[in-house]
Amino acid sequence: MTEFRAWLLLLGVPVLVVALLLWLAPPRHNPFAPIDLTDRIGFGTKAKLERARDQPEVCFAALDSAAILYTRLEDDPKGQKCGLRGALTLDRTLTPYSATLSMTCAQTAALYTWERHVARPAAVDIFGSPLARIETYGSFSCRNIAGSGRLSEHAHANAVDISGFRLEDGRLIDVKTHWKQGGPEAKFLKRVHEGGCDIFSVTLGPDYNAAHADHFHFDMGNGGVCR
């Protein structure tokens, strides 16, 4: 019995410590706290975004609380090779995009988090100019992963490709042109790429392969890659 109590104590104390730390931690560091897309990125952000992927109504409520404007789309029939489910057309966030984006709610929530807390602050910090527009190759596309027979996350509206950034002072920061060029442009691109790794399930850039030489791929699939 004494040994059993010792084991209970040994196992129980760490659990209590973790529970206390979560209770005292700011919400952004607590993975079990409600999702607030306006809150700064913390240790719990990625887990909360992954939870939003599995709880669409919680996700849409988070978009509403962040004042993101969107048009919700009807689900396509199940069994389709490609389809929109739990998806929307993005109407407005803090920064315009160069193309219309149709994405899942979870992908939208992650993209907004990255835009608000990574890309926009980085532009002001490095260039002293706010972002005017984010250049994109789009989101939903019924296609396979390049060079494979597997469907891309784009086929499920669960990915977006970002090719560049237009600043309010007119400058264009282009992934293909500036990734390896050095200087403030490369510094900015490295920062927004690394910031994506803290938010999205999969973040791919020019160092991944030739197919991504001119853009960043961000998705909220079930993978776990930062390259």
PDB file of N, CA, C and O in Angstrom, residues 50-115:
ATOM      1  N   GLU A  50      -5.295  23.590 -34.613  1.00  0.00           N
ATOM      2  CA  GLU A  50      -5.574  22.206 -34.990  1.00  0.00           C
ATOM      3  C   GLU A  50      -6.910  21.762 -34.424  1.00  0.00           C
ATOM      4  O   GLU A  50      -7.642  20.988 -35.065  1.00  0.00           O
ATOM      5  N   ARG A  51      -7.265  22.247 -33.246  1.00  0.00           N
ATOM      6  CA  ARG A  51      -8.574  21.933 -32.680  1.00  0.00           C
ATOM      7  C   ARG A  51      -9.684  22.546 -33.524  1.00  0.00           C
ATOM      8  O   ARG A  51     -10.734  21.935 -33.748  1.00  0.00           O
ATOM      9  N   ALA A  52      -9.439  23.751 -34.039  1.00  0.00           N
ATOM     10  CA  ALA A  52     -10.429  24.406 -34.896  1.00  0.00           C
ATOM     11  C   ALA A  52     -10.659  23.598 -36.176  1.00  0.00           C
ATOM     12  O   ALA A  52     -11.758  23.613 -36.730  1.00  0.00           O
ATOM     13  N   ARG A  53      -9.647  22.892 -36.609  1.00  0.00           N
ATOM     14  CA  ARG A  53      -9.765  22.052 -37.801  1.00  0.00           C
ATOM     15  C   ARG A  53     -10.799  20.939 -37.589  1.00  0.00           C
ATOM     16  O   ARG A  53     -11.505  20.542 -38.515  1.00  0.00           O
ATOM     17  N   ASP A  54     -10.902  20.474 -36.359  1.00  0.00           N
ATOM     18  CA  ASP A  54     -11.806  19.373 -36.055  1.00  0.00           C
ATOM     19  C   ASP A  54     -13.157  19.843 -35.518  1.00  0.00           C
ATOM     20  O   ASP A  54     -14.058  19.027 -35.330  1.00  0.00           O
ATOM     21  N   GLN A  55     -13.299  21.139 -35.261  1.00  0.00           N
ATOM     22  CA  GLN A  55     -14.544  21.692 -34.710  1.00  0.00           C
ATOM     23  C   GLN A  55     -14.952  22.916 -35.533  1.00  0.00           C
ATOM     24  O   GLN A  55     -14.710  24.061 -35.133  1.00  0.00           O
ATOM     25  N   PRO A  56     -15.579  22.687 -36.693  1.00  0.00           N
ATOM     26  CA  PRO A  56     -15.886  23.792 -37.613  1.00  0.00           C
ATOM     27  C   PRO A  56     -16.665  24.940 -36.995  1.00  0.00           C
ATOM     28  O   PRO A  56     -16.376  26.105 -37.277  1.00  0.00           O
ATOM     29  N   GLU A  57     -17.656  24.646 -36.161  1.00  0.00           N
ATOM     30  CA  GLU A  57     -18.467  25.735 -35.609  1.00  0.00           C
ATOM     31  C   GLU A  57     -17.655  26.602 -34.647  1.00  0.00           C
ATOM     32  O   GLU A  57     -17.847  27.822 -34.576  1.00  0.00           O
ATOM     33  N   VAL A  58     -16.746  25.978 -33.910  1.00  0.00           N
ATOM     34  CA  VAL A  58     -15.835  26.739 -33.054  1.00  0.00           C
ATOM     35  C   VAL A  58     -14.947  27.622 -33.926  1.00  0.00           C
ATOM     36  O   VAL A  58     -14.681  28.785 -33.604  1.00  0.00           O
ATOM     37  N   CYS A  59     -14.524  27.072 -35.042  1.00  0.00           N
ATOM     38  CA  CYS A  59     -13.656  27.813 -35.963  1.00  0.00           C
ATOM     39  C   CYS A  59     -14.384  29.018 -36.548  1.00  0.00           C
ATOM     40  O   CYS A  59     -13.852  30.136 -36.561  1.00  0.00           O
ATOM     41  N   PHE A  60     -15.599  28.822 -37.037  1.00  0.00           N
ATOM     42  CA  PHE A  60     -16.340  29.941 -37.623  1.00  0.00           C
ATOM     43  C   PHE A  60     -16.635  31.015 -36.578  1.00  0.00           C
ATOM     44  O   PHE A  60     -16.607  32.209 -36.887  1.00  0.00           O
ATOM     45  N   ALA A  61     -16.893  30.605 -35.351  1.00  0.00           N
ATOM     46  CA  ALA A  61     -17.117  31.584 -34.280  1.00  0.00           C
ATOM     47  C   ALA A  61     -15.859  32.409 -34.037  1.00  0.00           C
ATOM     48  O   ALA A  61     -15.936  33.619 -33.766  1.00  0.00           O
ATOM     49  N   ALA A  62     -14.685  31.776 -34.145  1.00  0.00           N
ATOM     50  CA  ALA A  62     -13.427  32.499 -33.967  1.00  0.00           C
ATOM     51  C   ALA A  62     -13.213  33.514 -35.087  1.00  0.00           C
ATOM     52  O   ALA A  62     -12.736  34.627 -34.848  1.00  0.00           O
ATOM     53  N   LEU A  63     -13.575  33.154 -36.319  1.00  0.00           N
ATOM     54  CA  LEU A  63     -13.483  34.102 -37.426  1.00  0.00           C
ATOM     55  C   LEU A  63     -14.394  35.297 -37.181  1.00  0.00           C
ATOM     56  O   LEU A  63     -14.011  36.449 -37.414  1.00  0.00           O
ATOM     57  N   ASP A  64     -15.602  35.030 -36.716  1.00  0.00           N
ATOM     58  CA  ASP A  64     -16.550  36.113 -36.446  1.00  0.00           C
ATOM     59  C   ASP A  64     -16.023  37.049 -35.360  1.00  0.00           C
ATOM     60  O   ASP A  64     -16.133  38.281 -35.473  1.00  0.00           O
ATOM     61  N   SER A  65     -15.442  36.469 -34.309  1.00  0.00           N
ATOM     62  CA  SER A  65     -14.924  37.287 -33.204  1.00  0.00           C
ATOM     63  C   SER A  65     -13.769  38.172 -33.656  1.00  0.00           C
ATOM     64  O   SER A  65     -13.555  39.250 -33.111  1.00  0.00           O
ATOM     65  N   ALA A  66     -13.025  37.717 -34.660  1.00  0.00           N
ATOM     66  CA  ALA A  66     -11.894  38.488 -35.174  1.00  0.00           C
ATOM     67  C   ALA A  66     -12.318  39.462 -36.275  1.00  0.00           C
ATOM     68  O   ALA A  66     -11.473  40.138 -36.863  1.00  0.00           O
ATOM     69  N   ALA A  67     -13.632  39.528 -36.557  1.00  0.00           N
ATOM     70  CA  ALA A  67     -14.191  40.446 -37.569  1.00  0.00           C
ATOM     71  C   ALA A  67     -13.679  40.143 -38.979  1.00  0.00           C
ATOM     72  O   ALA A  67     -13.519  41.041 -39.801  1.00  0.00           O
ATOM     73  N   ILE A  68     -13.407  38.874 -39.247  1.00  0.00           N
ATOM     74  CA  ILE A  68     -13.032  38.453 -40.592  1.00  0.00           C
ATOM     75  C   ILE A  68     -14.307  38.313 -41.407  1.00  0.00           C
ATOM     76  O   ILE A  68     -15.275  37.689 -40.962  1.00  0.00           O
ATOM     77  N   LEU A  69     -14.325  38.870 -42.599  1.00  0.00           N
ATOM     78  CA  LEU A  69     -15.508  38.809 -43.450  1.00  0.00           C
ATOM     79  C   LEU A  69     -15.348  37.670 -44.463  1.00  0.00           C
ATOM     80  O   LEU A  69     -14.317  37.548 -45.111  1.00  0.00           O
ATOM     81  N   TYR A  70     -16.381  36.861 -44.588  1.00  0.00           N
ATOM     82  CA  TYR A  70     -16.327  35.706 -45.469  1.00  0.00           C
ATOM     83  C   TYR A  70     -17.736  35.333 -45.908  1.00  0.00           C
ATOM     84  O   TYR A  70     -18.734  35.768 -45.323  1.00  0.00           O
ATOM     85  N   THR A  71     -17.802  34.541 -46.959  1.00  0.00           N
ATOM     86  CA  THR A  71     -19.058  33.970 -47.420  1.00  0.00           C
ATOM     87  C   THR A  71     -18.962  32.464 -47.262  1.00  0.00           C
ATOM     88  O   THR A  71     -18.106  31.812 -47.888  1.00  0.00           O
ATOM     89  N   ARG A  72     -19.804  31.910 -46.407  1.00  0.00           N
ATOM     90  CA  ARG A  72     -19.742  30.475 -46.158  1.00  0.00           C
ATOM     91  C   ARG A  72     -20.285  29.715 -47.370  1.00  0.00           C
ATOM     92  O   ARG A  72     -21.277  30.116 -47.983  1.00  0.00           O
ATOM     93  N   LEU A  73     -19.647  28.611 -47.708  1.00  0.00           N
ATOM     94  CA  LEU A  73     -20.013  27.822 -48.877  1.00  0.00           C
ATOM     95  C   LEU A  73     -20.701  26.522 -48.465  1.00  0.00           C
ATOM     96  O   LEU A  73     -20.391  25.953 -47.416  1.00  0.00           O
ATOM     97  N   GLU A  74     -21.614  26.072 -49.294  1.00  0.00           N
ATOM     98  CA  GLU A  74     -22.270  24.791 -49.044  1.00  0.00           C
ATOM     99  C   GLU A  74     -21.268  23.657 -49.250  1.00  0.00           C
ATOM    100  O   GLU A  74     -20.394  23.735 -50.120  1.00  0.00           O
ATOM    101  N   ASP A  75     -21.424  22.609 -48.462  1.00  0.00           N
ATOM    102  CA  ASP A  75     -20.540  21.452 -48.601  1.00  0.00           C
ATOM    103  C   ASP A  75     -20.836  20.717 -49.902  1.00  0.00           C
ATOM    104  O   ASP A  75     -22.003  20.513 -50.272  1.00  0.00           O
ATOM    105  N   ASP A  76     -19.774  20.322 -50.588  1.00  0.00           N
ATOM    106  CA  ASP A  76     -19.932  19.465 -51.757  1.00  0.00           C
ATOM    107  C   ASP A  76     -20.311  18.055 -51.301  1.00  0.00           C
ATOM    108  O   ASP A  76     -20.022  17.662 -50.161  1.00  0.00           O
ATOM    109  N   PRO A  77     -20.935  17.268 -52.160  1.00  0.00           N
ATOM    110  CA  PRO A  77     -21.304  15.898 -51.782  1.00  0.00           C
ATOM    111  C   PRO A  77     -20.087  15.077 -51.382  1.00  0.00           C
ATOM    112  O   PRO A  77     -19.012  15.217 -51.969  1.00  0.00           O
ATOM    113  N   LYS A  78     -20.271  14.219 -50.406  1.00  0.00           N
ATOM    114  CA  LYS A  78     -19.177  13.337 -49.991  1.00  0.00           C
ATOM    115  C   LYS A  78     -18.893  12.327 -51.099  1.00  0.00           C
ATOM    116  O   LYS A  78     -19.771  11.961 -51.867  1.00  0.00           O
ATOM    117  N   GLY A  79     -17.660  11.896 -51.161  1.00  0.00           N
ATOM    118  CA  GLY A  79     -17.280  10.924 -52.171  1.00  0.00           C
ATOM    119  C   GLY A  79     -16.675  11.549 -53.409  1.00  0.00           C
ATOM    120  O   GLY A  79     -16.107  10.845 -54.248  1.00  0.00           O
ATOM    121  N   GLN A  80     -16.792  12.876 -53.532  1.00  0.00           N
ATOM    122  CA  GLN A  80     -16.165  13.550 -54.653  1.00  0.00           C
ATOM    123  C   GLN A  80     -14.651  13.499 -54.510  1.00  0.00           C
ATOM    124  O   GLN A  80     -14.114  13.550 -53.408  1.00  0.00           O
ATOM    125  N   LYS A  81     -13.956  13.420 -55.645  1.00  0.00           N
ATOM    126  CA  LYS A  81     -12.498  13.389 -55.609  1.00  0.00           C
ATOM    127  C   LYS A  81     -11.957  14.638 -54.930  1.00  0.00           C
ATOM    128  O   LYS A  81     -11.069  14.574 -54.079  1.00  0.00           O
ATOM    129  N   CYS A  82     -12.447  15.781 -55.319  1.00  0.00           N
ATOM    130  CA  CYS A  82     -12.084  17.051 -54.698  1.00  0.00           C
ATOM    131  C   CYS A  82     -13.371  17.718 -54.241  1.00  0.00           C
ATOM    132  O   CYS A  82     -14.423  17.532 -54.863  1.00  0.00           O
ATOM    133  N   GLY A  83     -13.300  18.498 -53.206  1.00  0.00           N
ATOM    134  CA  GLY A  83     -14.524  19.141 -52.758  1.00  0.00           C
ATOM    135  C   GLY A  83     -14.295  20.161 -51.676  1.00  0.00           C
ATOM    136  O   GLY A  83     -13.263  20.165 -51.003  1.00  0.00           O
ATOM    137  N   LEU A  84     -15.281  21.033 -51.531  1.00  0.00           N
ATOM    138  CA  LEU A  84     -15.269  22.059 -50.495  1.00  0.00           C
ATOM    139  C   LEU A  84     -16.178  21.620 -49.360  1.00  0.00           C
ATOM    140  O   LEU A  84     -17.379  21.422 -49.558  1.00  0.00           O
ATOM    141  N   ARG A  85     -15.607  21.472 -48.178  1.00  0.00           N
ATOM    142  CA  ARG A  85     -16.394  21.078 -47.008  1.00  0.00           C
ATOM    143  C   ARG A  85     -15.920  21.904 -45.822  1.00  0.00           C
ATOM    144  O   ARG A  85     -14.737  21.978 -45.558  1.00  0.00           O
ATOM    145  N   GLY A  86     -16.871  22.506 -45.117  1.00  0.00           N
ATOM    146  CA  GLY A  86     -16.502  23.407 -44.027  1.00  0.00           C
ATOM    147  C   GLY A  86     -15.706  24.567 -44.555  1.00  0.00           C
ATOM    148  O   GLY A  86     -14.761  25.031 -43.909  1.00  0.00           O
ATOM    149  N   ALA A  87     -16.079  25.051 -45.752  1.00  0.00           N
ATOM    150  CA  ALA A  87     -15.256  26.036 -46.453  1.00  0.00           C
ATOM    151  C   ALA A  87     -15.968  27.373 -46.623  1.00  0.00           C
ATOM    152  O   ALA A  87     -17.163  27.512 -46.353  1.00  0.00           O
ATOM    153  N   LEU A  88     -15.220  28.337 -47.127  1.00  0.00           N
ATOM    154  CA  LEU A  88     -15.712  29.698 -47.289  1.00  0.00           C
ATOM    155  C   LEU A  88     -14.930  30.386 -48.397  1.00  0.00           C
ATOM    156  O   LEU A  88     -13.879  29.917 -48.824  1.00  0.00           O
ATOM    157  N   THR A  89     -15.468  31.491 -48.848  1.00  0.00           N
ATOM    158  CA  THR A  89     -14.710  32.406 -49.704  1.00  0.00           C
ATOM    159  C   THR A  89     -14.327  33.599 -48.841  1.00  0.00           C
ATOM    160  O   THR A  89     -15.193  34.218 -48.210  1.00  0.00           O
ATOM    161  N   LEU A  90     -13.045  33.890 -48.781  1.00  0.00           N
ATOM    162  CA  LEU A  90     -12.561  34.989 -47.947  1.00  0.00           C
ATOM    163  C   LEU A  90     -12.889  36.321 -48.617  1.00  0.00           C
ATOM    164  O   LEU A  90     -12.512  36.565 -49.763  1.00  0.00           O
ATOM    165  N   ASP A  91     -13.595  37.174 -47.892  1.00  0.00           N
ATOM    166  CA  ASP A  91     -13.977  38.485 -48.425  1.00  0.00           C
ATOM    167  C   ASP A  91     -13.039  39.595 -47.963  1.00  0.00           C
ATOM    168  O   ASP A  91     -12.640  40.440 -48.758  1.00  0.00           O
ATOM    169  N   ARG A  92     -12.677  39.585 -46.672  1.00  0.00           N
ATOM    170  CA  ARG A  92     -11.770  40.635 -46.196  1.00  0.00           C
ATOM    171  C   ARG A  92     -11.134  40.250 -44.872  1.00  0.00           C
ATOM    172  O   ARG A  92     -11.798  39.754 -43.964  1.00  0.00           O
ATOM    173  N   THR A  93      -9.829  40.489 -44.794  1.00  0.00           N
ATOM    174  CA  THR A  93      -9.118  40.425 -43.508  1.00  0.00           C
ATOM    175  C   THR A  93      -8.461  41.787 -43.324  1.00  0.00           C
ATOM    176  O   THR A  93      -9.013  42.796 -43.722  1.00  0.00           O
ATOM    177  N   LEU A  94      -7.278  41.816 -42.755  1.00  0.00           N
ATOM    178  CA  LEU A  94      -6.568  43.080 -42.565  1.00  0.00           C
ATOM    179  C   LEU A  94      -5.801  43.504 -43.811  1.00  0.00           C
ATOM    180  O   LEU A  94      -5.472  44.677 -43.971  1.00  0.00           O
ATOM    181  N   THR A  95      -5.518  42.527 -44.678  1.00  0.00           N
ATOM    182  CA  THR A  95      -4.691  42.785 -45.862  1.00  0.00           C
ATOM    183  C   THR A  95      -5.351  42.165 -47.087  1.00  0.00           C
ATOM    184  O   THR A  95      -5.737  40.996 -47.042  1.00  0.00           O
ATOM    185  N   PRO A  96      -5.475  42.900 -48.186  1.00  0.00           N
ATOM    186  CA  PRO A  96      -6.023  42.305 -49.412  1.00  0.00           C
ATOM    187  C   PRO A  96      -5.098  41.218 -49.956  1.00  0.00           C
ATOM    188  O   PRO A  96      -3.883  41.284 -49.800  1.00  0.00           O
ATOM    189  N   TYR A  97      -5.717  40.236 -50.632  1.00  0.00           N
ATOM    190  CA  TYR A  97      -4.963  39.205 -51.348  1.00  0.00           C
ATOM    191  C   TYR A  97      -5.169  39.406 -52.840  1.00  0.00           C
ATOM    192  O   TYR A  97      -6.204  39.913 -53.273  1.00  0.00           O
ATOM    193  N   SER A  98      -4.203  38.989 -53.640  1.00  0.00           N
ATOM    194  CA  SER A  98      -4.238  39.266 -55.078  1.00  0.00           C
ATOM    195  C   SER A  98      -5.222  38.377 -55.833  1.00  0.00           C
ATOM    196  O   SER A  98      -5.500  38.633 -57.004  1.00  0.00           O
ATOM    197  N   ALA A  99      -5.730  37.336 -55.185  1.00  0.00           N
ATOM    198  CA  ALA A  99      -6.694  36.444 -55.830  1.00  0.00           C
ATOM    199  C   ALA A  99      -7.767  36.062 -54.818  1.00  0.00           C
ATOM    200  O   ALA A  99      -7.550  36.140 -53.600  1.00  0.00           O
ATOM    201  N   THR A 100      -8.915  35.652 -55.327  1.00  0.00           N
ATOM    202  CA  THR A 100      -9.990  35.179 -54.458  1.00  0.00           C
ATOM    203  C   THR A 100      -9.587  33.841 -53.851  1.00  0.00           C
ATOM    204  O   THR A 100      -9.117  32.942 -54.561  1.00  0.00           O
ATOM    205  N   LEU A 101      -9.756  33.705 -52.544  1.00  0.00           N
ATOM    206  CA  LEU A 101      -9.344  32.497 -51.839  1.00  0.00           C
ATOM    207  C   LEU A 101     -10.566  31.756 -51.305  1.00  0.00           C
ATOM    208  O   LEU A 101     -11.357  32.319 -50.553  1.00  0.00           O
ATOM    209  N   SER A 102     -10.711  30.507 -51.699  1.00  0.00           N
ATOM    210  CA  SER A 102     -11.729  29.611 -51.143  1.00  0.00           C
ATOM    211  C   SER A 102     -10.995  28.559 -50.333  1.00  0.00           C
ATOM    212  O   SER A 102     -10.180  27.796 -50.884  1.00  0.00           O
ATOM    213  N   MET A 103     -11.265  28.507 -49.028  1.00  0.00           N
ATOM    214  CA  MET A 103     -10.490  27.665 -48.123  1.00  0.00           C
ATOM    215  C   MET A 103     -11.376  27.102 -47.034  1.00  0.00           C
ATOM    216  O   MET A 103     -12.482  27.598 -46.801  1.00  0.00           O
ATOM    217  N   THR A 104     -10.885  26.084 -46.358  1.00  0.00           N
ATOM    218  CA  THR A 104     -11.559  25.619 -45.161  1.00  0.00           C
ATOM    219  C   THR A 104     -11.469  26.696 -44.084  1.00  0.00           C
ATOM    220  O   THR A 104     -10.602  27.577 -44.141  1.00  0.00           O
ATOM    221  N   CYS A 105     -12.342  26.596 -43.109  1.00  0.00           N
ATOM    222  CA  CYS A 105     -12.307  27.556 -42.008  1.00  0.00           C
ATOM    223  C   CYS A 105     -10.976  27.494 -41.274  1.00  0.00           C
ATOM    224  O   CYS A 105     -10.386  28.519 -40.942  1.00  0.00           O
ATOM    225  N   ALA A 106     -10.485  26.287 -41.033  1.00  0.00           N
ATOM    226  CA  ALA A 106      -9.229  26.135 -40.290  1.00  0.00           C
ATOM    227  C   ALA A 106      -8.062  26.759 -41.041  1.00  0.00           C
ATOM    228  O   ALA A 106      -7.190  27.400 -40.437  1.00  0.00           O
ATOM    229  N   GLN A 107      -8.033  26.590 -42.365  1.00  0.00           N
ATOM    230  CA  GLN A 107      -6.973  27.197 -43.156  1.00  0.00           C
ATOM    231  C   GLN A 107      -7.067  28.713 -43.108  1.00  0.00           C
ATOM    232  O   GLN A 107      -6.060  29.424 -43.028  1.00  0.00           O
ATOM    233  N   THR A 108      -8.287  29.229 -43.138  1.00  0.00           N
ATOM    234  CA  THR A 108      -8.501  30.675 -43.049  1.00  0.00           C
ATOM    235  C   THR A 108      -8.041  31.214 -41.699  1.00  0.00           C
ATOM    236  O   THR A 108      -7.383  32.264 -41.629  1.00  0.00           O
ATOM    237  N   ALA A 109      -8.375  30.503 -40.637  1.00  0.00           N
ATOM    238  CA  ALA A 109      -7.973  30.933 -39.292  1.00  0.00           C
ATOM    239  C   ALA A 109      -6.456  30.968 -39.159  1.00  0.00           C
ATOM    240  O   ALA A 109      -5.879  31.901 -38.589  1.00  0.00           O
ATOM    241  N   ALA A 110      -5.798  29.952 -39.712  1.00  0.00           N
ATOM    242  CA  ALA A 110      -4.333  29.910 -39.645  1.00  0.00           C
ATOM    243  C   ALA A 110      -3.720  31.014 -40.501  1.00  0.00           C
ATOM    244  O   ALA A 110      -2.751  31.674 -40.087  1.00  0.00           O
ATOM    245  N   LEU A 111      -4.276  31.233 -41.690  1.00  0.00           N
ATOM    246  CA  LEU A 111      -3.748  32.274 -42.569  1.00  0.00           C
ATOM    247  C   LEU A 111      -3.892  33.656 -41.942  1.00  0.00           C
ATOM    248  O   LEU A 111      -2.969  34.477 -41.995  1.00  0.00           O
ATOM    249  N   TYR A 112      -5.040  33.902 -41.325  1.00  0.00           N
ATOM    250  CA  TYR A 112      -5.248  35.193 -40.663  1.00  0.00           C
ATOM    251  C   TYR A 112      -4.260  35.369 -39.504  1.00  0.00           C
ATOM    252  O   TYR A 112      -3.704  36.460 -39.312  1.00  0.00           O
ATOM    253  N   THR A 113      -4.053  34.319 -38.739  1.00  0.00           N
ATOM    254  CA  THR A 113      -3.103  34.382 -37.620  1.00  0.00           C
ATOM    255  C   THR A 113      -1.713  34.735 -38.129  1.00  0.00           C
ATOM    256  O   THR A 113      -1.019  35.592 -37.563  1.00  0.00           O
ATOM    257  N   TRP A 114      -1.295  34.081 -39.203  1.00  0.00           N
ATOM    258  CA  TRP A 114       0.018  34.360 -39.797  1.00  0.00           C
ATOM    259  C   TRP A 114       0.082  35.783 -40.352  1.00  0.00           C
ATOM    260  O   TRP A 114       1.065  36.501 -40.146  1.00  0.00           O
ATOM    261  N   GLU A 115      -0.958  36.190 -41.059  1.00  0.00           N
ATOM    262  CA  GLU A 115      -0.998  37.536 -41.636  1.00  0.00           C
ATOM    263  C   GLU A 115      -0.908  38.604 -40.550  1.00  0.00           C
ATOM    264  O   GLU A 115      -0.099  39.537 -40.641  1.00  0.00           O
TER     265      GLU A 115
END
